[in-house]
Amino acid sequence: MSFFERWLVNSPFRARLQRGEVDAFIRWARPTAGDAVLDMGCGPGTGSALIWERLRPRLVAAFDFDPAMVALAERRLRRSGIDANVRLLVADATHMPFADSSFDAAFESGVLHHVPDWQAALREMGRVLKGGGRFWFAEPSKGRLTRGLYRFLPHAVESTFDVEEWRAALSEAGLQVEEPLRRLPLWDICGVATKRA
Ligand SMILES: C[S@@+](CC[C@H](N)C(=O)[O-])C[C@H]1O[C@@H](n2cnc3c(N)ncnc32)[C@H](O)[C@@H]1O
C-alpha cells in the first residue's frame, strides 16, 4: 500500500466508514454471540474492535500480512481495554494458520484487491469456514478503482477483479453468493457468501 493509502486506512474518516460496514456485517451475515468470527486483513484493528464491541462473540480472530498494521491493531485494542478479547496475528490470507472449519463467520473489507492470488485467499476462506458459515465481503471492482479517490491509490492490475470474476472465484471456493450483491460508500462488490455444507 502507498503511504497515502496507509494514512487513509488509519484515519478517523476510515474508522467512521467502518462503523457502517460492521453494522452491515451484523445485519447481512447475522453472526451470533456464540460464533467464532474472523477478521481477514484487519489493518489497524478498527473492524475487529467494533465486532467485539457490537457482538461479543465467543471468539474474534484477526490477522494482517503487515506486522506494522498488527502492531497498530495491538495498540488500538490495548487502549480500548479489549486486547484480551481479540486474538491477533501476522498471517497471509493465502495461507491462513487455522484448522479447517474453524469459523462461523468472517469479515473482510478492502483486503483482497491487494492480494495478487486473491482466488487462493478465497479458497482459504472456504477451507477455514464451517459448513453454513457466512463470509461478508466488501471490495472495489476493477472499474471502481479507476474512479474518484481510488485514482490516487495505485493498485497492481493482477490483484483486481470485476464482479463476474469475483462470483466465479467464490463459487470455485465452495462459497455460495447471496444475491443480489450490494454497495457501500467505498466498495461496489459487497455481500455475503455461505460455505456450502
Ligand atoms: C486497505 S487495507 C484495509 C484494512 C482494513 N480491513 C480496513 O478495512 O480498514 C488492506 C489491508 O490488507 C492487508 N493485506 C494485504 N495483503 C494481505 C495478505 N496477503 N494477507 C493478509 N492481509 C493482507 C494490508 O496489510 C492492509 O492492512
GROMACS .gro file of C-alpha atoms and ligand atoms in nm:
model
  224
    1MET     CA    1   0.000   0.000   0.000
    2SER     CA    2   0.117   0.352  -0.072
    3PHE     CA    3   0.194   0.596   0.209
    4PHE     CA    4  -0.130   0.785   0.130
    5GLU     CA    5  -0.343   0.469   0.146
    6ARG     CA    6  -0.184   0.366   0.479
    7TRP     CA    7  -0.263   0.711   0.613
    8LEU     CA    8  -0.625   0.685   0.492
    9VAL     CA    9  -0.670   0.335   0.640
   10ASN     CA   10  -0.559   0.474   0.979
   11SER     CA   11  -0.769   0.791   0.960
   12PRO     CA   12  -1.086   0.888   1.152
   13PHE     CA   13  -1.260   0.902   0.808
   14ARG     CA   14  -1.195   0.529   0.760
   15ALA     CA   15  -1.296   0.447   1.121
   16ARG     CA   16  -1.628   0.622   1.064
   17LEU     CA   17  -1.700   0.428   0.745
   18GLN     CA   18  -1.606   0.104   0.918
   19ARG     CA   19  -1.882   0.152   1.172
   20GLY     CA   20  -2.132   0.129   0.883
   21GLU     CA   21  -1.951  -0.175   0.746
   22VAL     CA   22  -1.962  -0.364   1.076
   23ASP     CA   23  -2.333  -0.274   1.105
   24ALA     CA   24  -2.383  -0.419   0.757
   25PHE     CA   25  -2.188  -0.733   0.858
   26ILE     CA   26  -2.420  -0.782   1.156
   27ARG     CA   27  -2.737  -0.715   0.950
   28TRP     CA   28  -2.648  -0.914   0.640
   29ALA     CA   29  -2.443  -1.205   0.774
   30ARG     CA   30  -2.639  -1.231   1.103
   31PRO     CA   31  -2.349  -1.355   1.321
   32THR     CA   32  -2.447  -1.455   1.674
   33ALA     CA   33  -2.279  -1.421   2.012
   34GLY     CA   34  -2.194  -1.792   2.005
   35ASP     CA   35  -1.990  -1.756   1.687
   36ALA     CA   36  -1.617  -1.765   1.621
   37VAL     CA   37  -1.557  -1.468   1.389
   38LEU     CA   38  -1.258  -1.400   1.164
   39ASP     CA   39  -1.142  -1.051   1.052
   40MET     CA   40  -0.918  -1.109   0.749
   41GLY     CA   41  -0.666  -0.830   0.673
   42CYS     CA   42  -0.766  -0.638   0.984
   43GLY     CA   43  -0.536  -0.339   0.923
   44PRO     CA   44  -0.531  -0.120   1.237
   45GLY     CA   45  -0.798  -0.335   1.406
   46THR     CA   46  -1.090  -0.091   1.387
   47GLY     CA   47  -1.326  -0.355   1.246
   48SER     CA   48  -1.207  -0.624   1.491
   49ALA     CA   49  -1.271  -0.391   1.787
   50LEU     CA   50  -1.616  -0.296   1.657
   51ILE     CA   51  -1.709  -0.662   1.600
   52TRP     CA   52  -1.614  -0.738   1.959
   53GLU     CA   53  -1.793  -0.432   2.099
   54ARG     CA   54  -2.116  -0.478   1.900
   55LEU     CA   55  -2.150  -0.856   1.910
   56ARG     CA   56  -1.936  -1.001   2.195
   57PRO     CA   57  -1.886  -1.325   2.003
   58ARG     CA   58  -1.726  -1.636   2.152
   59LEU     CA   59  -1.404  -1.556   1.960
   60VAL     CA   60  -1.270  -1.281   1.734
   61ALA     CA   61  -0.951  -1.376   1.549
   62ALA     CA   62  -0.791  -1.107   1.334
   63PHE     CA   63  -0.485  -1.114   1.113
   64ASP     CA   64  -0.290  -0.900   0.871
   65PHE     CA   65   0.008  -0.962   0.644
   66ASP     CA   66   0.182  -0.643   0.762
   67PRO     CA   67   0.344  -0.661   1.110
   68ALA     CA   68   0.322  -0.279   1.139
   69MET     CA   69  -0.058  -0.299   1.096
   70VAL     CA   70  -0.083  -0.576   1.356
   71ALA     CA   71   0.125  -0.360   1.595
   72LEU     CA   72  -0.117  -0.069   1.540
   73ALA     CA   73  -0.412  -0.304   1.600
   74GLU     CA   74  -0.248  -0.430   1.920
   75ARG     CA   75  -0.210  -0.073   2.047
   76ARG     CA   76  -0.565   0.017   1.949
   77LEU     CA   77  -0.715  -0.286   2.126
   78ARG     CA   78  -0.499  -0.228   2.435
   79ARG     CA   79  -0.607   0.138   2.455
   80SER     CA   80  -0.972   0.023   2.445
   81GLY     CA   81  -0.903  -0.240   2.711
   82ILE     CA   82  -1.020  -0.523   2.485
   83ASP     CA   83  -0.685  -0.674   2.384
   84ALA     CA   84  -0.769  -0.995   2.571
   85ASN     CA   85  -1.085  -1.039   2.361
   86VAL     CA   86  -0.934  -1.039   2.012
   87ARG     CA   87  -0.673  -1.294   1.902
   88LEU     CA   88  -0.436  -1.102   1.672
   89LEU     CA   89  -0.170  -1.246   1.445
   90VAL     CA   90   0.051  -1.176   1.147
   91ALA     CA   91  -0.053  -1.407   0.863
   92ASP     CA   92  -0.110  -1.425   0.489
   93ALA     CA   93  -0.465  -1.456   0.354
   94THR     CA   94  -0.343  -1.716   0.102
   95HIS     CA   95  -0.203  -1.944   0.379
   96MET     CA   96  -0.418  -1.896   0.687
   97PRO     CA   97  -0.280  -2.057   1.005
   98PHE     CA   98  -0.617  -2.201   1.109
   99ALA     CA   99  -0.759  -2.552   1.102
  100ASP     CA  100  -1.032  -2.645   0.854
  101SER     CA  101  -1.385  -2.538   0.962
  102SER     CA  102  -1.267  -2.307   1.242
  103PHE     CA  103  -1.507  -2.013   1.195
  104ASP     CA  104  -1.882  -1.947   1.183
  105ALA     CA  105  -1.849  -1.606   1.019
  106ALA     CA  106  -1.582  -1.394   0.854
  107PHE     CA  107  -1.545  -1.025   0.770
  108GLU     CA  108  -1.316  -0.866   0.513
  109SER     CA  109  -1.314  -0.511   0.398
  110GLY     CA  110  -1.089  -0.386   0.119
  111VAL     CA  111  -0.823  -0.656   0.150
  112LEU     CA  112  -0.835  -0.891  -0.147
  113HIS     CA  113  -0.781  -0.627  -0.418
  114HIS     CA  114  -0.432  -0.604  -0.260
  115VAL     CA  115  -0.364  -0.977  -0.292
  116PRO     CA  116  -0.228  -1.096  -0.630
  117ASP     CA  117  -0.356  -1.452  -0.574
  118TRP     CA  118  -0.693  -1.339  -0.433
  119GLN     CA  119  -0.853  -1.660  -0.564
  120ALA     CA  120  -0.623  -1.863  -0.334
  121ALA     CA  121  -0.732  -1.641  -0.042
  122LEU     CA  122  -1.098  -1.718  -0.125
  123ARG     CA  123  -1.016  -2.090  -0.131
  124GLU     CA  124  -0.859  -2.048   0.213
  125MET     CA  125  -1.173  -1.872   0.331
  126GLY     CA  126  -1.375  -2.168   0.201
  127ARG     CA  127  -1.147  -2.402   0.395
  128VAL     CA  128  -1.149  -2.224   0.733
  129LEU     CA  129  -1.526  -2.156   0.742
  130LYS     CA  130  -1.759  -2.421   0.881
  131GLY     CA  131  -2.032  -2.558   0.654
  132GLY     CA  132  -2.307  -2.293   0.655
  133GLY     CA  133  -2.056  -2.029   0.776
  134ARG     CA  134  -2.102  -1.677   0.635
  135PHE     CA  135  -1.835  -1.473   0.460
  136TRP     CA  136  -1.906  -1.097   0.450
  137PHE     CA  137  -1.701  -0.908   0.191
  138ALA     CA  138  -1.659  -0.551   0.065
  139GLU     CA  139  -1.427  -0.483  -0.230
  140PRO     CA  140  -1.384  -0.234  -0.514
  141SER     CA  141  -1.419  -0.369  -0.868
  142LYS     CA  142  -1.160  -0.303  -1.141
  143GLY     CA  143  -1.386  -0.026  -1.273
  144ARG     CA  144  -1.434   0.138  -0.932
  145LEU     CA  145  -1.055   0.152  -0.891
  146THR     CA  146  -1.034   0.391  -1.186
  147ARG     CA  147  -1.274   0.646  -1.033
  148GLY     CA  148  -1.285   0.905  -0.752
  149LEU     CA  149  -1.045   0.878  -0.460
  150TYR     CA  150  -0.914   0.547  -0.594
  151ARG     CA  151  -0.738   0.726  -0.883
  152PHE     CA  152  -0.484   0.843  -0.623
  153LEU     CA  153  -0.425   0.492  -0.486
  154PRO     CA  154  -0.213   0.271  -0.714
  155HIS     CA  155  -0.312  -0.098  -0.728
  156ALA     CA  156  -0.143  -0.386  -0.911
  157VAL     CA  157  -0.360  -0.494  -1.206
  158GLU     CA  158  -0.319  -0.864  -1.125
  159SER     CA  159  -0.493  -0.826  -0.789
  160THR     CA  160  -0.803  -0.656  -0.931
  161PHE     CA  161  -1.125  -0.823  -1.050
  162ASP     CA  162  -1.470  -0.750  -1.180
  163VAL     CA  163  -1.792  -0.873  -1.028
  164GLU     CA  164  -1.824  -1.178  -1.254
  165GLU     CA  165  -1.466  -1.289  -1.181
  166TRP     CA  166  -1.542  -1.245  -0.810
  167ARG     CA  167  -1.864  -1.450  -0.831
  168ALA     CA  168  -1.685  -1.728  -1.022
  169ALA     CA  169  -1.395  -1.744  -0.773
  170LEU     CA  170  -1.636  -1.757  -0.475
  171SER     CA  171  -1.821  -2.044  -0.635
  172GLU     CA  172  -1.495  -2.234  -0.705
  173ALA     CA  173  -1.403  -2.182  -0.339
  174GLY     CA  174  -1.727  -2.353  -0.230
  175LEU     CA  175  -1.892  -2.024  -0.128
  176GLN     CA  176  -2.249  -1.960  -0.243
  177VAL     CA  177  -2.325  -1.591  -0.304
  178GLU     CA  178  -2.642  -1.448  -0.156
  179GLU     CA  179  -2.795  -1.238  -0.436
  180PRO     CA  180  -2.819  -0.953  -0.500
  181LEU     CA  181  -2.474  -0.817  -0.432
  182ARG     CA  182  -2.478  -0.470  -0.274
  183ARG     CA  183  -2.277  -0.149  -0.250
  184LEU     CA  184  -2.131   0.059   0.030
  185PRO     CA  185  -1.970   0.405   0.005
  186LEU     CA  186  -1.617   0.279  -0.075
  187TRP     CA  187  -1.700  -0.057  -0.226
  188ASP     CA  188  -1.913  -0.175  -0.518
  189ILE     CA  189  -1.879  -0.553  -0.462
  190CYS     CA  190  -2.034  -0.621  -0.122
  191GLY     CA  191  -2.238  -0.902   0.022
  192VAL     CA  192  -2.239  -1.240   0.189
  193ALA     CA  193  -2.143  -1.585   0.064
  194THR     CA  194  -2.221  -1.901   0.257
  195LYS     CA  195  -1.992  -2.202   0.273
  196ARG     CA  196  -2.171  -2.497   0.112
  197ALA     CA  197  -2.233  -2.772   0.366
  198LIG     C1  198  -0.697  -0.119   0.251
  198LIG     S1  199  -0.633  -0.202   0.392
  198LIG     C2  200  -0.786  -0.249   0.475
  198LIG     C3  201  -0.765  -0.273   0.622
  198LIG     C4  202  -0.894  -0.299   0.700
  198LIG     N1  203  -0.957  -0.422   0.658
  198LIG     C5  204  -0.990  -0.184   0.683
  198LIG     O1  205  -1.096  -0.206   0.626
  198LIG     O2  206  -0.959  -0.073   0.728
  198LIG     C6  207  -0.577  -0.356   0.328
  198LIG     C7  208  -0.512  -0.443   0.431
  198LIG     O3  209  -0.487  -0.572   0.373
  198LIG     C8  210  -0.364  -0.618   0.423
  198LIG     N2  211  -0.313  -0.725   0.335
  198LIG     C9  212  -0.262  -0.711   0.210
  198LIG     N3  213  -0.226  -0.831   0.161
  198LIG    C10  214  -0.257  -0.923   0.257
  198LIG    C11  215  -0.244  -1.063   0.265
  198LIG     N4  216  -0.191  -1.136   0.165
  198LIG     N5  217  -0.285  -1.126   0.378
  198LIG    C12  218  -0.338  -1.053   0.480
  198LIG     N6  219  -0.354  -0.919   0.477
  198LIG    C13  220  -0.313  -0.855   0.368
  198LIG    C14  221  -0.277  -0.493   0.428
  198LIG     O4  222  -0.163  -0.509   0.508
  198LIG    C15  223  -0.377  -0.390   0.480
  198LIG     O5  224  -0.377  -0.382   0.619
   0.00000   0.00000   0.00000
